[in-house]
XYZ file of C-alpha atoms in Angstrom:
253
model
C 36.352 36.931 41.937
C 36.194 39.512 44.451
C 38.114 42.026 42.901
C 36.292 41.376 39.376
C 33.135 41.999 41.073
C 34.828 45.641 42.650
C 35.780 45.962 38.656
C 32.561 45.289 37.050
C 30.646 47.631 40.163
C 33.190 50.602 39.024
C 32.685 50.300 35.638
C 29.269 49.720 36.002
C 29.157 53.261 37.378
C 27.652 56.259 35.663
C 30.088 59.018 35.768
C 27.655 62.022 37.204
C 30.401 63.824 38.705
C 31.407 65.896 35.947
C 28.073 67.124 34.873
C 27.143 67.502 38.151
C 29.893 69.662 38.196
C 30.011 71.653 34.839
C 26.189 72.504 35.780
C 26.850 73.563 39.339
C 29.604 76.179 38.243
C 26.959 77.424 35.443
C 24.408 78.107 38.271
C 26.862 79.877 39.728
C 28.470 81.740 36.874
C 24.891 82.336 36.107
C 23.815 84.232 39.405
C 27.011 86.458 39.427
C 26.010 87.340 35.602
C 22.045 87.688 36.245
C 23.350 90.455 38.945
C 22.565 88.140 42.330
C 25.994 88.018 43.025
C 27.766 91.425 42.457
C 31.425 92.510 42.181
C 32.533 93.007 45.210
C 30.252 90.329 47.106
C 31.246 87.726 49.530
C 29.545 84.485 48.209
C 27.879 82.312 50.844
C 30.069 79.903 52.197
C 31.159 76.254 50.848
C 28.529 74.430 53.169
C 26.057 77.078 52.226
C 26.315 77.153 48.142
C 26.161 73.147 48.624
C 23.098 73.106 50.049
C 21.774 75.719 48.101
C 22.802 74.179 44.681
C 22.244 70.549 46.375
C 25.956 69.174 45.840
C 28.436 67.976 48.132
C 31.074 70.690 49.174
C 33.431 69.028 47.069
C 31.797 70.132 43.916
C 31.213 73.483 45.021
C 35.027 73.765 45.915
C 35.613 72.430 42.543
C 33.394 74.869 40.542
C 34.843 77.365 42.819
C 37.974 76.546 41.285
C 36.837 76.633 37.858
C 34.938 80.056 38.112
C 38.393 81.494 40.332
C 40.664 80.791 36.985
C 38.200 82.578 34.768
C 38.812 85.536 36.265
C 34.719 85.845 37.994
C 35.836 84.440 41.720
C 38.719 85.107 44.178
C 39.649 83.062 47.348
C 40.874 84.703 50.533
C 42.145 82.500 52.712
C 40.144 82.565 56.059
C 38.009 85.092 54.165
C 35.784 83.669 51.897
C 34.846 83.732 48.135
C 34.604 87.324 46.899
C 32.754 88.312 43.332
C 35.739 89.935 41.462
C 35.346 93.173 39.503
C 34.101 92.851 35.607
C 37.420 93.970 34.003
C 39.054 90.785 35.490
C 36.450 88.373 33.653
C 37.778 86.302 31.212
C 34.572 87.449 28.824
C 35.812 85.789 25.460
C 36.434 82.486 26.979
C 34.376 79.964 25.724
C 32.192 79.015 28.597
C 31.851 82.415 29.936
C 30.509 83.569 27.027
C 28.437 80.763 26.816
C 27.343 81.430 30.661
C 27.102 85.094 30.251
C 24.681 84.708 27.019
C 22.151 83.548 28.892
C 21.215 87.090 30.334
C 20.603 89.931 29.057
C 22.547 91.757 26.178
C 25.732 93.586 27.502
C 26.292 96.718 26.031
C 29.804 97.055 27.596
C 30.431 93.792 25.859
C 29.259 93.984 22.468
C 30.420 97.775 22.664
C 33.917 96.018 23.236
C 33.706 93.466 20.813
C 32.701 96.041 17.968
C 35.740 98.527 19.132
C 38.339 95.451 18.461
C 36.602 94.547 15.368
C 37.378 97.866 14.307
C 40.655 98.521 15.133
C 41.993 94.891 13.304
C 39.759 93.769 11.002
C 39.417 96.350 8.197
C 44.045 95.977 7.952
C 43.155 92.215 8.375
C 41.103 92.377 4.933
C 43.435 94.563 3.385
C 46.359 91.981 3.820
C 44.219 89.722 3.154
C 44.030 91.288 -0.623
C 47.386 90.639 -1.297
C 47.887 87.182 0.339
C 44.983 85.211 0.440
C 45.754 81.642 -1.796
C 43.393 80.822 -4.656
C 41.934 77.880 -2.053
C 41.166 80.636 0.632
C 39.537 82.904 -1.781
C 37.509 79.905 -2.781
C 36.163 79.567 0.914
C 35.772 83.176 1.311
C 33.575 82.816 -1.675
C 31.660 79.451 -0.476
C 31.268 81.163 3.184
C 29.622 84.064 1.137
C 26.999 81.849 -0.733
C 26.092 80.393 1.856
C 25.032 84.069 3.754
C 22.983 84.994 0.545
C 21.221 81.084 0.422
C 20.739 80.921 4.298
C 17.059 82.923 3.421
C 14.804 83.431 6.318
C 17.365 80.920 8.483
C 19.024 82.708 10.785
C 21.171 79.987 11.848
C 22.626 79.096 8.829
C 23.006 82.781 8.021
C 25.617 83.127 11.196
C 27.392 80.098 10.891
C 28.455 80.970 7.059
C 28.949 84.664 8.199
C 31.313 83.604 11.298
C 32.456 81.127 8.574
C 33.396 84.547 6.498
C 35.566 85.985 9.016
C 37.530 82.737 10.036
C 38.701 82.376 6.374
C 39.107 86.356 6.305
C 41.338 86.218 9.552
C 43.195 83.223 8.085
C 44.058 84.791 5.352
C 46.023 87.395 6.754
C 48.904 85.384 6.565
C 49.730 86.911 9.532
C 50.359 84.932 12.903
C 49.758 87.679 15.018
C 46.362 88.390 13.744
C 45.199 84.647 13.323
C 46.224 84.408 17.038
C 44.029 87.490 17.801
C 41.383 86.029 15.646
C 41.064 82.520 17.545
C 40.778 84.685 20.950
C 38.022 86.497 19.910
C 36.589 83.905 17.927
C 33.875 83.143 20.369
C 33.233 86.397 21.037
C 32.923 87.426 17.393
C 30.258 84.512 17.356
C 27.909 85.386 20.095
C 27.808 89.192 18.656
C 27.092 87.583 14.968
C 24.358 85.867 16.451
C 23.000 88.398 18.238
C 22.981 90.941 15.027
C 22.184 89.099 12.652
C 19.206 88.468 14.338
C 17.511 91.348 12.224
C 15.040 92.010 9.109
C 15.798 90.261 6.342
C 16.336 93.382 4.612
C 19.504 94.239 6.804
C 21.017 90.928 5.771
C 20.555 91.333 2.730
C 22.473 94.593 2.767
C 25.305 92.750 5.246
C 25.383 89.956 2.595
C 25.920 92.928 -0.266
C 29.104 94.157 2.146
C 31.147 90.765 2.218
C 30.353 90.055 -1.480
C 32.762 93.717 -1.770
C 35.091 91.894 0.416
C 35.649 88.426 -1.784
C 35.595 90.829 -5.344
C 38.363 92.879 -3.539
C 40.375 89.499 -2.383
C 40.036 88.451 -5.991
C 41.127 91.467 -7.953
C 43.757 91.813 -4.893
C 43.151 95.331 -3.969
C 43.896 95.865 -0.520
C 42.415 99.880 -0.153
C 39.054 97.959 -1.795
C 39.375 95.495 1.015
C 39.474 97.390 3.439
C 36.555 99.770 2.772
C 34.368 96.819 2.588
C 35.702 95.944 5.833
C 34.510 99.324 7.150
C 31.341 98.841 5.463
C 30.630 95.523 6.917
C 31.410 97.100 10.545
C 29.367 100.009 9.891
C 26.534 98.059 9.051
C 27.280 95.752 12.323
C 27.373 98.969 14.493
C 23.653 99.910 13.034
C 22.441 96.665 14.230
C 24.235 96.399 17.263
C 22.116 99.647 18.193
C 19.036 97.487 16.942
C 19.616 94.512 19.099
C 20.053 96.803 22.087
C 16.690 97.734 21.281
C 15.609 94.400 21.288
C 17.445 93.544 24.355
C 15.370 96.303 26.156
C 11.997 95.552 24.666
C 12.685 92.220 26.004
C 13.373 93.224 29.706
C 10.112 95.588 29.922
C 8.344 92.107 28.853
């Protein structure tokens, strides 16, 4: 009885830990992004950032952990915690991308994210042209639709236009590229959502550009691909300068 009583107490438990967790290495992640903790800073110590962030040092050694193999945090033994520098930041991870879009707009990022876009995608669409299935066309196509039905919705506008590029990457064909797609997946995301973000006008034009890309796909003609692959990034470097804008207008708020 005794032991079913120690079983029913355990499972009666509500497991905290992890969120407790996950949200304690946000804060953090969060101050080193916000600028509070800069590269190059010792953070406070375990006892310190537990009572600060109102965990046990446990869960601040954990998130420490956490924040260490995404490239923000180093340990020195005997040392402390130290902020690393930005070029060691795993920035198109997942959760750092998540953590870091709570700030402000980076320009270094975005700047970065356009660059790669540039240098792959436009060869991506033009393989693309000559092996893309009839089923992947099809989704290029439905992706497409939905961009020009999304309207006023901004939301459903970037889901069907990161929706475009999946397909688009996918059907490459090419493992190399499909690998490079999935790593900058996320990162391709939070810039979509940040650009698209624009008049309705502008989207109407970017919806225009990826129309060119699914009539090249279909007549397969790779050199037509990939101009409208260099349209569609020109047009995403115009509002990338427009979001910056934005960015700053929000700030002097």
């Amino acid at each position: 009885m005794a032991d079913a009583s120690r079983g029913e107490r355990k499972e009666g438990r509500k497991p905290q830990r992890p969120r407790v967790m996950a949200d304690t290495t946000q804060a953090i992640a969060s101050d080193i992004f916000s600028g509070r903790y800069r590269p190059g800073d010792f953070l406070p110590t375990e006892n310190d950032l537990g009572v600060e962030y109102g965990v046990s040092r446990t869960v601040i050694r954990e998130a420490l952990k956490v924040l260490a193999a995404k490239g923000l945090v180093s340990s020195r033994p005997r040392v402390g915690t130290v902020v690393c520098d930005e070029d060691n930041w795993n920035i198109i991870d997942a959760q750092v991308l998540a953590w870091h879009a709570a700030h402000a707009l980076d320009d270094r990022l975005f700047d970065a994210i356009l660059e790669t876009r540039r240098a792959i995608e436009p060869l991506v669409a033009e393989r693309a042209a000559t092996r893309a299935t009839l089923r992947e066309i099809a989704d290029l196509q439905a992706a497409w639709e939905g961009m020009a039905n999304a309207g006023d919705d901004i939301a459903t506008f970037s889901r069907s236009d990161i929706a475009f590029h999946q397909v688009l990457y996918r059907a490459s064909h090419n493992p190399i590229f499909r690998q490079i797609g999935g790593m900058i997946d996320t990162a391709l995301k939070f810039a979509l959502e940040a650009t698209n973000a624009v008049s309705t006008d502008r989207r109407a034009e970017a919806v225009k550009a990826h129309q060119e890309v699914v009539e090249a796909l279909r007549l397969r003609d790779g050199e037509a691909a990939r101009k409208a692959a260099d349209h569609i990034l020109d047009l995403a470097a115009r509002d990338l300068v427009s979001a910056k804008q934005l960015n700053k207008q929000d700030k002097a708020r």
